[in-house]
Amino acid sequence: MEKKNLDWENMGFDYMQTDKRYVSNYKDGKWDDGALIDDANIVMNECAGVLQYAQTVFEGLKAYTTESGKIVTFRPDLNASRMVDSARRLEMPVFPEERFVDAVAEVVKANAAYVPPYGSGATLYIRPYMFGINPVIGVKPADEYQFRIFTTPVGPYFKGGAKPITICVSDFDRAAPHGTGHIKAGLNYAMSLHAIVTAHANGFDENMYLDSATRTKVEETGGANFIFVTKDNKVVTPHSSTILPSITRRSIMYVAEHYLGLKVEERDVYFDEVKDFAECGLCGTAAVISPVGKVVNHGEEICFPSGMEKMGPITQKLYDTLTGIQMGHIEAPEGWIKVIE
Ligand SMILES: *Cc1c(COP(=O)(O)O)cnc(C)c1O
């Protein structure tokens, strides 16, 4: 297979149209067989459920080339099951998990020419999503849905190394107790846009959201979970029913415990104890781990001992081990790496 002639090293995180996308339609209570198609545009009724009442959920994962030249994806079964949870919460039909995993493989294979080569740092970003497509004007779930997957090559998240970022404690809330914070729904992002634009305008890279009930506990950012490292090298992540269960974060906690022999804790993390941590990072598919150097709470600065120049030592080990597993340098736990071809 001939690769496209793209500038892999200098790509950004932008949409680029690739050759094929996967589509399956849900109608009369069932999903059709699904197919790969060429048309990147969607035609729908002006009153489609997704346009009026935001009935849509999504996933995000990556395909990349390992050192041995195989195209692989990382734990797509977890994206499949998380999308089931998301769909159920928004009263959408479930797209069967095995079909999800097969469709991801099919669409990656069809766009193999766009999977960046090993060592470029770039990856093929995969975006599965589902939305209500028939007209809905009274508030109720749609009857017809479309499930799609497109792919787009994206550049390395950090060009020239991962520099620690500065984040601020947001005055806005991300997720309500018993709300939708734990599912991957576009609606959680729509309402975060004002908060992130505000944070950027104030000179910060990201928001730290606190629990909206008490505003005393750390939750997550708009699109990444937190990990903290204590001064005695314990890896701590917030436990909350209103954060999105990041697959990267769950993998990092496993790697910390089983590969690096570190103690791990998933528990309430009070904002008051953030000043006592040695390291802080944000985890998600896009960056794997993005180090945080500083947290600012209304002018009051918390500077982690790891500083603003590089990742903390434990964060670096976690990053190297997880990316080593993904790239095939380090043996992966059973079932983590799915070879596409
Ligand atoms: C997608 C997402 C994450 C990261 O999840 P991964 O599975 O690691 O990519 C974290 N927080 C939110 C709110 C998200 O939407």
XYZ file of N, CA, C and O in Angstrom, residues 261-333:
292
model
N 5.428 -0.755 39.315
C 5.398 -1.140 40.732
C 5.079 0.006 41.684
O 5.477 -0.018 42.850
N 4.339 0.998 41.189
C 3.988 2.148 42.037
C 2.656 1.890 42.736
O 1.812 1.139 42.242
N 2.473 2.550 43.854
C 1.164 2.503 44.522
C 0.223 3.441 43.771
O 0.625 4.526 43.340
N -1.022 3.009 43.599
C -1.999 3.847 42.898
C -3.250 4.023 43.757
O -3.604 3.142 44.535
N -3.873 5.182 43.601
C -5.107 5.457 44.346
C -6.082 6.197 43.448
O -5.728 7.209 42.841
N -7.310 5.693 43.398
C -8.390 6.438 42.750
C -9.334 6.833 43.874
O -9.974 5.982 44.495
N -9.364 8.126 44.166
C -10.087 8.583 45.356
C -10.462 10.052 45.199
O -10.045 10.713 44.249
N -11.256 10.551 46.155
C -11.530 11.991 46.177
C -10.199 12.739 46.277
O -9.354 12.382 47.092
N -10.043 13.757 45.443
C -8.846 14.604 45.540
C -9.336 16.022 45.843
O -9.991 16.649 44.995
N -9.054 16.495 47.031
C -9.486 17.840 47.414
C -8.553 18.882 46.825
O -7.341 18.658 46.756
N -9.117 20.002 46.404
C -8.264 21.044 45.829
C -7.195 21.478 46.827
O -6.061 21.774 46.439
N -7.552 21.460 48.102
C -6.600 21.863 49.154
C -5.318 21.047 49.182
O -4.309 21.496 49.710
N -5.370 19.812 48.675
C -4.163 18.984 48.721
C -3.334 19.063 47.436
O -2.241 18.510 47.370
N -3.839 19.786 46.426
C -3.109 19.873 45.156
C -1.704 20.460 45.373
O -0.733 20.023 44.773
N -1.610 21.430 46.288
C -0.320 22.082 46.559
C 0.735 21.118 47.105
O 1.933 21.402 47.058
N 0.282 19.966 47.614
C 1.225 19.004 48.204
C 1.745 17.969 47.212
O 2.624 17.182 47.553
N 1.185 17.946 45.988
C 1.644 16.945 45.014
C 2.971 17.361 44.383
O 3.303 18.556 44.301
N 3.701 16.352 43.897
C 4.999 16.605 43.263
C 4.873 16.810 41.762
O 5.659 17.538 41.153
N 3.875 16.126 41.160
C 3.723 16.196 39.707
C 2.237 16.150 39.366
O 1.427 15.638 40.140
N 1.938 16.670 38.189
C 0.544 16.681 37.727
C 0.541 16.517 36.217
O 1.397 17.071 35.515
N -0.420 15.738 35.711
C -0.535 15.564 34.264
C -1.980 15.403 33.842
O -2.845 15.065 34.650
N -2.223 15.689 32.562
C -3.551 15.516 31.976
C -3.495 14.343 31.019
O -2.573 14.256 30.209
N -4.463 13.439 31.107
C -4.408 12.278 30.205
C -5.613 12.177 29.315
O -6.755 12.318 29.744
N -5.314 11.885 28.056
C -6.334 11.659 27.044
C -5.666 11.133 25.789
O -4.442 11.183 25.675
N -6.484 10.655 24.879
C -5.960 10.053 23.650
C -5.055 11.006 22.872
O -4.018 10.593 22.360
N -5.436 12.272 22.789
C -4.713 13.213 21.931
C -3.244 13.340 22.332
O -2.352 13.181 21.504
N -2.968 13.625 23.614
C -1.600 13.902 24.037
C -0.974 12.757 24.825
O 0.207 12.816 25.134
N -1.743 11.741 25.163
C -1.367 10.677 26.109
C -1.229 11.297 27.511
O -2.129 11.152 28.323
N -0.101 11.991 27.788
C -0.035 12.762 29.038
C 0.527 14.130 28.709
O 1.555 14.249 28.057
N -0.138 15.140 29.201
C 0.368 16.482 29.022
C 0.704 17.021 30.416
O -0.148 17.068 31.296
N 1.971 17.338 30.658
C 2.371 17.737 32.006
C 1.839 19.119 32.394
O 1.771 20.014 31.562
N 1.464 19.257 33.645
C 0.997 20.547 34.165
C 2.084 21.069 35.110
O 2.520 20.350 36.018
N 2.527 22.289 34.879
C 3.569 22.871 35.727
C 2.997 23.746 36.821
O 3.572 23.903 37.893
N 1.838 24.367 36.507
C 1.299 25.375 37.411
C -0.234 25.369 37.393
O -0.834 25.228 36.326
N -0.829 25.515 38.575
C -2.278 25.675 38.684
C -2.529 27.025 39.346
O -1.934 27.329 40.386
N -3.382 27.841 38.746
C -3.669 29.157 39.302
C -5.133 29.220 39.736
O -6.036 28.926 38.947
N -5.334 29.572 41.007
C -6.679 29.696 41.554
C -6.898 31.150 41.964
O -6.440 31.579 43.021
N -7.557 31.920 41.107
C -7.798 33.336 41.382
C -6.536 34.051 41.862
O -6.520 34.652 42.937
N -5.488 33.940 41.064
C -4.259 34.670 41.368
C -3.290 33.929 42.266
O -2.108 34.260 42.330
N -3.797 32.934 42.952
C -2.920 32.172 43.850
C -2.280 31.026 43.062
O -2.990 30.212 42.467
N -0.950 30.991 43.038
C -0.261 30.023 42.180
C 0.219 28.792 42.942
O 0.789 28.912 44.025
N -0.022 27.642 42.344
C 0.572 26.406 42.852
C 1.566 25.957 41.790
O 1.178 25.684 40.652
N 2.845 25.923 42.150
C 3.876 25.514 41.199
C 4.400 24.151 41.624
O 4.882 23.998 42.745
N 4.256 23.165 40.747
C 4.730 21.826 41.102
C 6.252 21.794 41.048
O 6.858 22.472 40.205
N 6.867 20.982 41.936
C 8.330 20.906 41.969
C 8.942 20.461 40.639
O 10.106 20.763 40.360
N 8.124 19.780 39.791
C 8.640 19.333 38.488
C 8.947 20.504 37.544
O 9.659 20.327 36.555
N 8.391 21.682 37.856
C 8.768 22.893 37.123
C 8.107 23.069 35.769
O 7.197 22.327 35.396
N 8.561 24.081 35.035
C 7.939 24.484 33.768
C 8.781 24.095 32.547
O 8.486 24.524 31.426
N 9.832 23.318 32.765
C 10.712 22.985 31.641
C 10.440 21.617 31.062
O 10.499 21.415 29.860
N 10.185 20.645 31.950
C 9.958 19.287 31.450
C 8.991 18.532 32.354
O 8.653 18.998 33.442
N 8.585 17.360 31.857
C 7.707 16.492 32.648
C 8.399 16.082 33.930
O 9.616 15.902 33.935
N 7.618 15.839 34.970
C 8.170 15.261 36.184
C 8.680 13.853 35.898
O 8.263 13.228 34.920
N 9.598 13.342 36.732
C 10.225 12.041 36.454
C 9.248 10.861 36.412
O 9.389 9.976 35.571
N 8.268 10.848 37.295
C 7.308 9.726 37.281
C 6.367 9.864 36.074
O 6.077 8.892 35.376
N 5.917 11.092 35.823
C 5.080 11.338 34.646
C 5.808 10.869 33.385
O 5.218 10.214 32.519
N 7.091 11.186 33.301
C 7.892 10.780 32.138
C 7.946 9.255 32.009
O 7.804 8.705 30.920
N 8.131 8.578 33.135
C 8.170 7.101 33.110
C 6.842 6.520 32.659
O 6.796 5.563 31.890
N 5.767 7.101 33.158
C 4.431 6.640 32.767
C 4.223 6.859 31.270
O 3.740 5.981 30.557
N 4.617 8.025 30.816
C 4.481 8.377 29.403
C 5.305 7.428 28.527
O 4.813 6.875 27.541
N 6.563 7.225 28.912
C 7.450 6.363 28.114
C 6.937 4.926 28.085
O 7.016 4.259 27.052
N 6.441 4.451 29.228
C 5.973 3.065 29.277
C 4.707 2.894 28.448
O 4.608 1.969 27.640
N 3.762 3.794 28.614
C 2.505 3.641 27.858
C 2.742 3.812 26.357
O 2.254 3.016 25.552
N 3.518 4.813 25.958
C 3.764 4.992 24.516
C 4.639 3.841 23.990
O 4.484 3.426 22.840
N 5.501 3.296 24.844
C 6.299 2.119 24.456
C 5.413 0.910 24.179
O 5.646 0.160 23.228
N 4.397 0.738 25.006
C 3.423 -0.344 24.799
C 2.670 -0.100 23.490
O 2.490 -0.996 22.664
N 2.272 1.140 23.278
C 1.494 1.462 22.075
C 2.316 1.260 20.806
O 1.819 0.797 19.791
N 3.587 1.626 20.865
C 4.449 1.555 19.671
C 5.079 0.181 19.475
O 5.793 -0.050 18.497
N 4.858 -0.727 20.439
C 5.353 -2.084 20.277
C 6.771 -2.324 20.788
O 7.354 -3.363 20.514
N 7.363 -1.363 21.544
C 8.697 -1.609 22.121
C 8.587 -2.405 23.404
O 9.549 -2.987 23.856
N 7.441 -2.294 24.059
C 7.240 -2.921 25.359
C 6.035 -3.843 25.221
O 5.033 -3.455 24.597
N 6.144 -5.034 25.777
C 5.045 -5.994 25.628
C 3.762 -5.453 26.276
O 3.771 -4.990 27.414
N 2.674 -5.542 25.539
C 1.385 -5.008 26.005
C 0.634 -6.054 26.814
O 0.781 -7.244 26.571
N -0.174 -5.598 27.757
C -1.091 -6.532 28.415
C -2.017 -7.160 27.360
O -2.324 -6.521 26.347
